[in-house]
Coordinates of C-alpha atoms and ligand atoms in Angstrom, one line a residue:
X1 CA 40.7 29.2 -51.7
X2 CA 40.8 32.8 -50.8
X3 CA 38.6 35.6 -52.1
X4 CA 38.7 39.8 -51.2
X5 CA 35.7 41.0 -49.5
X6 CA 34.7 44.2 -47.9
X7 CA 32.0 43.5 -45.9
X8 CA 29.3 40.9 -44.7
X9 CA 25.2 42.3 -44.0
X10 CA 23.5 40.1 -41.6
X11 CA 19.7 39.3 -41.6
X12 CA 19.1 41.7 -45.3
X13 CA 16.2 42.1 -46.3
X14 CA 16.6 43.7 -49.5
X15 CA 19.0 41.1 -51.0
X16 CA 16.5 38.5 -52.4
X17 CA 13.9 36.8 -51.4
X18 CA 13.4 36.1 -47.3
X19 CA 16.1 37.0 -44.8
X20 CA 19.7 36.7 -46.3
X21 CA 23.8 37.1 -45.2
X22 CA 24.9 39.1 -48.1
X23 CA 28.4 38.5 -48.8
X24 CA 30.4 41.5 -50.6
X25 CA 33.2 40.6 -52.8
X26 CA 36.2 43.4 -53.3
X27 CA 36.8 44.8 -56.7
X28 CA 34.5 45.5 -59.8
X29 CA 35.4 46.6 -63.2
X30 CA 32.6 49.5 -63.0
X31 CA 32.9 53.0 -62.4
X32 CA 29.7 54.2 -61.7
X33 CA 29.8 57.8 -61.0
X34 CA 27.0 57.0 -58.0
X35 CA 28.4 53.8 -57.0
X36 CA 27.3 53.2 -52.6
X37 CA 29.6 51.0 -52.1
X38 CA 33.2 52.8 -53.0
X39 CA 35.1 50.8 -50.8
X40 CA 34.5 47.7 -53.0
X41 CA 35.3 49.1 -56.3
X42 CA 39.2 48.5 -55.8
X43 CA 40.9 45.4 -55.4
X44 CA 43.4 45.3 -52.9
X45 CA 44.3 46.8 -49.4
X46 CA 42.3 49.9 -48.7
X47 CA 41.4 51.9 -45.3
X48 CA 39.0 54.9 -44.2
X49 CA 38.8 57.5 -42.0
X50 CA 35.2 57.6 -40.6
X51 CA 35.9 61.7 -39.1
X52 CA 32.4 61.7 -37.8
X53 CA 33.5 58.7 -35.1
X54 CA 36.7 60.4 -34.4
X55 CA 37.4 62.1 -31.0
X56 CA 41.0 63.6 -32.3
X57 CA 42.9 61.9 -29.3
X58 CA 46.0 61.7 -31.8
X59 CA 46.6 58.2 -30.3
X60 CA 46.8 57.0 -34.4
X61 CA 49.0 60.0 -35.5
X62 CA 51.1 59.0 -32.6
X63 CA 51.0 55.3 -33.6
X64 CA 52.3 55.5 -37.4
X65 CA 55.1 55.2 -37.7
X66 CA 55.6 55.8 -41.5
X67 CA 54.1 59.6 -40.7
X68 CA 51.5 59.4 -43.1
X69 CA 48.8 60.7 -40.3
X70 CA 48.3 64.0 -39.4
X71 CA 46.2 66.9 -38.0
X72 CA 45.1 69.4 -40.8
X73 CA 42.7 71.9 -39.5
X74 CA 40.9 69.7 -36.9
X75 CA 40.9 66.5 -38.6
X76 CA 42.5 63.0 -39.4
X77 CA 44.7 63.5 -42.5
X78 CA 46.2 60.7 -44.4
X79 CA 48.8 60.6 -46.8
X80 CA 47.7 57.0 -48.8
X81 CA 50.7 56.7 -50.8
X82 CA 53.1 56.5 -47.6
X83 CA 50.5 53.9 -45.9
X84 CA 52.1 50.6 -45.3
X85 CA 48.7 48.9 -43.4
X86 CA 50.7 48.3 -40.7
X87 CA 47.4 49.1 -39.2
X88 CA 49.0 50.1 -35.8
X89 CA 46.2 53.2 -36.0
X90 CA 43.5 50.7 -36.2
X91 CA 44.5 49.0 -33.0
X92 CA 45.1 52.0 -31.1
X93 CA 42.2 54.2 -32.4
X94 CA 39.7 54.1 -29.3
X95 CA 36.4 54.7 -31.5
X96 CA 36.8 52.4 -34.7
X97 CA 37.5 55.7 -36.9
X98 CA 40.4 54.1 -38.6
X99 CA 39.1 50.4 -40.4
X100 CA 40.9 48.5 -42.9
X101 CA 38.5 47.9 -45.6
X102 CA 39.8 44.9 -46.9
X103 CA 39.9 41.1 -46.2
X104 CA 40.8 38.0 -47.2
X105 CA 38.9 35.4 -46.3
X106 CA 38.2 31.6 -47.3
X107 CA 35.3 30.0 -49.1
X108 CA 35.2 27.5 -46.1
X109 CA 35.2 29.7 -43.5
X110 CA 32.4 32.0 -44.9
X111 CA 29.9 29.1 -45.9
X112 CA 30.2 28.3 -41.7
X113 CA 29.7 31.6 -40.7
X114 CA 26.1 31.8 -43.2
X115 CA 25.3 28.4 -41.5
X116 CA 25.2 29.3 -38.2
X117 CA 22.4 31.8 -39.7
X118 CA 20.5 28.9 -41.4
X119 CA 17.8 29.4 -39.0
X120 CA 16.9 32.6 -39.6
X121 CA 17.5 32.7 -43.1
X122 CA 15.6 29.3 -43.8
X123 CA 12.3 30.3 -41.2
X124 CA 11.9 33.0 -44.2
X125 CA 12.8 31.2 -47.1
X126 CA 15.9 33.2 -47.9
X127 CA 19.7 32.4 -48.0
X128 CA 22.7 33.9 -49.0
X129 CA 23.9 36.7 -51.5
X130 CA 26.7 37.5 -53.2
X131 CA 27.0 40.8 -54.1
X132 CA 30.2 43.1 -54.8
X133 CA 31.5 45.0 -56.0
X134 CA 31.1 42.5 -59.2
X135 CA 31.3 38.9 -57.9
X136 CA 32.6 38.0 -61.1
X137 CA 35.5 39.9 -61.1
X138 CA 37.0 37.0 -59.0
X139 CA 35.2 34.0 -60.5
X140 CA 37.0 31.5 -59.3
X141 CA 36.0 32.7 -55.9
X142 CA 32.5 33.1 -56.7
X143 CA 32.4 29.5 -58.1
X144 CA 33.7 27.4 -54.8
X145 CA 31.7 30.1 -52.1
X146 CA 28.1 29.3 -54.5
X147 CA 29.4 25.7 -54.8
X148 CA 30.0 25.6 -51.1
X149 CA 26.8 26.8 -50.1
X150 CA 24.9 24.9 -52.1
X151 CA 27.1 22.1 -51.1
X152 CA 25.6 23.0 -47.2
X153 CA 21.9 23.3 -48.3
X154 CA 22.0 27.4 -48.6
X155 CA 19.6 28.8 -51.4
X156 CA 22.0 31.0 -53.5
X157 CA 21.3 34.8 -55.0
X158 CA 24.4 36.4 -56.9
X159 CA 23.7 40.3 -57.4
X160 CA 25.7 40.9 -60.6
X161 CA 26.3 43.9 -63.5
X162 CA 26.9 40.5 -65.8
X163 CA 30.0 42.7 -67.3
X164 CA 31.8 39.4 -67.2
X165 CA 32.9 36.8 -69.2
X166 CA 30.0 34.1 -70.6
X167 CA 32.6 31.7 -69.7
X168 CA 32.5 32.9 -66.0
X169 CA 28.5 33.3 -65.7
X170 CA 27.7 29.8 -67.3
X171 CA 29.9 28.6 -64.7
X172 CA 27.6 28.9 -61.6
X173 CA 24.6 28.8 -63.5
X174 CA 24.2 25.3 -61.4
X175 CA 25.1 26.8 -58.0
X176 CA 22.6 29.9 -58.1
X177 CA 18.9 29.4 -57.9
X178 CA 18.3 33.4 -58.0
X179 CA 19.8 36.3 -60.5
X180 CA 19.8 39.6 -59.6
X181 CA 20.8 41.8 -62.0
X182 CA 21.8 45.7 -62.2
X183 CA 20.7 47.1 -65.7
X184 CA 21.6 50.8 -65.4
X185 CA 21.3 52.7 -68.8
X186 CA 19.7 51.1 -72.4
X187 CA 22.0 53.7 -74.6
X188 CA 26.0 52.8 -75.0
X189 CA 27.0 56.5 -75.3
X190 CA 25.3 57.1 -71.8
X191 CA 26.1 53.8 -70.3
X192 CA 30.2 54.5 -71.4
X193 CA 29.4 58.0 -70.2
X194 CA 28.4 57.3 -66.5
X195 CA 29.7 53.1 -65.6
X196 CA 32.8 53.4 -67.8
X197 CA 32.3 50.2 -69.8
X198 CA 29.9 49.6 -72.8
X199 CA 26.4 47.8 -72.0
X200 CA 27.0 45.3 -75.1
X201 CA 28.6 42.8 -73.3
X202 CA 25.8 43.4 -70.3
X203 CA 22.8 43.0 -72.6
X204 CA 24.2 39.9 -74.4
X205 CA 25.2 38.3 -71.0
X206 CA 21.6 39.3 -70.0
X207 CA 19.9 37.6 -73.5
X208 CA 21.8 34.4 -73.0
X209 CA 20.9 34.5 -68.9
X210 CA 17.6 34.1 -69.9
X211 CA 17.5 31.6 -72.5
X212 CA 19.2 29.0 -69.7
X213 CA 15.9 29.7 -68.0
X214 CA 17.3 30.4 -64.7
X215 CA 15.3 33.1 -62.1
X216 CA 15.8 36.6 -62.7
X217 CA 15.2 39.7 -61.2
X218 CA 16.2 43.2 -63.3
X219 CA 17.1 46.2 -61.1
X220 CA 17.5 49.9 -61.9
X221 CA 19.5 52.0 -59.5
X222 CA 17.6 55.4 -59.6
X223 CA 20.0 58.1 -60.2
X224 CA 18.6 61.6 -60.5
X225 CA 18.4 62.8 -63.9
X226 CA 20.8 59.9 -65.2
X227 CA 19.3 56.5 -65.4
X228 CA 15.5 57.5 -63.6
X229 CA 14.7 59.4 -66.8
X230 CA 11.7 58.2 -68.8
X231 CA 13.7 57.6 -71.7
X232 CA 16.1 55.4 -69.9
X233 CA 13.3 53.5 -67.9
X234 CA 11.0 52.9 -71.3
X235 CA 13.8 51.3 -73.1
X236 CA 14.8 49.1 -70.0
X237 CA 11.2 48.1 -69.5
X238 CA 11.1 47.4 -73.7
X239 CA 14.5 45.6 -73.7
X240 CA 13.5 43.2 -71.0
X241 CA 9.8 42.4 -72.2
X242 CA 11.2 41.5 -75.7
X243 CA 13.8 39.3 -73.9
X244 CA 11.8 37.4 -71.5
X245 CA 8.4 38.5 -71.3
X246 CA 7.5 38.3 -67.6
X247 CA 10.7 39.1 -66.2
X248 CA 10.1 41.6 -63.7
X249 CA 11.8 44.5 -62.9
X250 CA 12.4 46.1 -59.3
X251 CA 13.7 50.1 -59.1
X252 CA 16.0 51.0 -56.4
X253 CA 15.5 54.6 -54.8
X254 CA 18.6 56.3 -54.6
X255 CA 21.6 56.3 -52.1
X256 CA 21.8 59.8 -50.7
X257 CA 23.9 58.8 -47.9
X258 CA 26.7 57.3 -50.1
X259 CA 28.6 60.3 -50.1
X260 CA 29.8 60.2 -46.5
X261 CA 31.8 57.0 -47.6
X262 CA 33.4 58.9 -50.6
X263 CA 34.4 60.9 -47.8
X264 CA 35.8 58.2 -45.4
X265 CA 38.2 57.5 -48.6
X266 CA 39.1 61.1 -49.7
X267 CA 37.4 60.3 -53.0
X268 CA 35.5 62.5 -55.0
X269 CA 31.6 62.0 -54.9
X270 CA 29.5 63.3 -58.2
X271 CA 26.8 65.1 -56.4
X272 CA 26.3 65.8 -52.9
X273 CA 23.3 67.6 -53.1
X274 CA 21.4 64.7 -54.9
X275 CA 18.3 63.8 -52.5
X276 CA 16.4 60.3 -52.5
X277 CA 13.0 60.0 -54.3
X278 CA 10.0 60.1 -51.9
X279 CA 7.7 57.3 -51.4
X280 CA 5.0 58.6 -54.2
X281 CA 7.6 59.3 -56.5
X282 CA 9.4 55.8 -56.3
X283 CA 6.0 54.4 -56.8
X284 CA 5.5 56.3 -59.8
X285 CA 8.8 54.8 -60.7
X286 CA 7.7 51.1 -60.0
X287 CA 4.4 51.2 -61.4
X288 CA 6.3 52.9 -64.8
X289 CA 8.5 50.1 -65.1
X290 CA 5.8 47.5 -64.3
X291 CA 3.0 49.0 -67.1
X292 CA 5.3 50.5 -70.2
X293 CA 6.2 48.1 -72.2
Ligands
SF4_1 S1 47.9 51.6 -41.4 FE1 49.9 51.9 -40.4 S2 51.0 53.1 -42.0 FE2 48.9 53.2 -42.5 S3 48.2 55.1 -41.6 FE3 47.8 53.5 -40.1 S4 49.5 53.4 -38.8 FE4 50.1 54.6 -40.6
SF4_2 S1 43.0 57.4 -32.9 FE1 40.9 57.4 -33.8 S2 39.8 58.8 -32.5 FE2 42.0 59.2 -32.1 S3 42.5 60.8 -33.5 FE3 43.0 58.9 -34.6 S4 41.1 58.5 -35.8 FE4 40.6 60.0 -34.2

């Protein structure tokens, strides 16, 4: 079977436990308004324009021929709608500025390619994670790559939003021995507000995660002013001690170099003058989390 992914991170080591391959699947039925990872919200054929790598040589503008390159004031412009991905201007372009973000690949294929890794990964206890975009939003996928691995002796993480189907999660439940999972915002309004979606589903998914007693690790993306508010953090911490006492709860500074891919895709980004937290601040953050109950 064939899945959509974006991208593939070799040797991460913020992706579970030990040294991991994170695999990251194409699509997600979230909108976060700070979403790092644009290029994977989509499903479906997708390419950026990395200007900072580009020496203007025209060789791609030269190349397309469905003229939907150009030259405006300096820089690579692309008309999207007349892009066929022909991807002529990724073959010719000299410095890798033009890259299809897209690609199909099989379940088979990708459980070889984390294998040949094995002995990095298994030296420090880690594996292999599949992250997204939502991993979920192609569960079939999902099922045979974690089935697959595990099939091939690989400890399994899924990073996952859990805005999916019980159907879909109780599915792999066998094939991962580590959950990681994104809760953003406690209140609805808010959550609506800033992903898109309501959190019911989420915090349900998350209530019967836990009662199948499988490993799981919360995370809050930190987003200035948004979801690294007290208010927001406090009712996290509460919702998740009164679920599964013990469960604990990692923060993740923010992304301030996310932008430049909103860029690469001629996509809006929310705030480009956000900054990350410092090291004292984030710590703050983590020891928050840890003590408030
Ligand atoms: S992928 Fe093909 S059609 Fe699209 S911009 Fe490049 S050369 Fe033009
Ligand atoms: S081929 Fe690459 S380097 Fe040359 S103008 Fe196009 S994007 Fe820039």
């Amino acid at each position: 079977m064939k899945g959509e992914i974006f991208d593939i991170k070799h040797f991460a080591v913020h992706d579970g436990p030990g040294i991991r391959t994170t695999i990251f699947l194409k699509g997600c039925p979230l909108r976060c308004i700070w979403c790092h990872n644009p290029e994977g919200m989509k499903r479906g054929k997708d390419l950026w324009v990395k200007r900072e790598a580009c020496i203007r040589c025209g060789a791609c503008i030269l190349a397309c021929q469905e003229k939907a390159l150009r030259m405006a004031e300096g820089e690579v412009a692309i008309d999207r709608e007349r892009c066929s991905f022909c991807d002529a201007c990724v073959e010719k372009c000299p410095s890798r500025a033009m890259r299809r973000i897209d690609r199909q690949a099989e379940a088979e294929e990708l459980v070889e390619l984390v294998n040949r890794e094995e002995i990095f990964t298994r030296v420090s206890g880690g594996g292999v994670t599949i992250s997204g975009g939502e991993p979920l939003y192609q569960p079939e996928f999902t099922l045979e790559l974690l089935k697959g691995m595990k099939a091939a002796g690989i400890p399994t993480c899924i990073e996952t939003s859990m805005f999916a189907s019980w159907g879909a999660l109780k599915g792999i439940l066998p094939w991962v021995d580590q959950f990681l999972v994104d809760i953003k915002l406690l209140d609805e309004k808010q959550h609506k507000k800033y992903t898109g979606v309501s959190n019911r589903l989420i915090l349900s998914n998350f209530r019967k995660l836990i009662k199948a007693g499988k490993p799981v690790l919360v995370r809050i993306p930190l987003i200035p002013g948004i979801t690294a508010t007290e208010e927001n953090l406090r009712g996290i911490r509460r919702f998740v001690s009164e679920t599964a006492p013990g469960i604990p709860i990692e923060v993740l500074n923010f992304n301030s170099f996310a932008g430049t891919k909103y860029r690469f895709l001629d996509a809006d980004y929310f705030d480009e003058g956000l900054r990350a937290f410092s090291a004292e601040k984030l710590e703050e953050f983590r020891k928050f989390v840890e003590e408030e109950g």
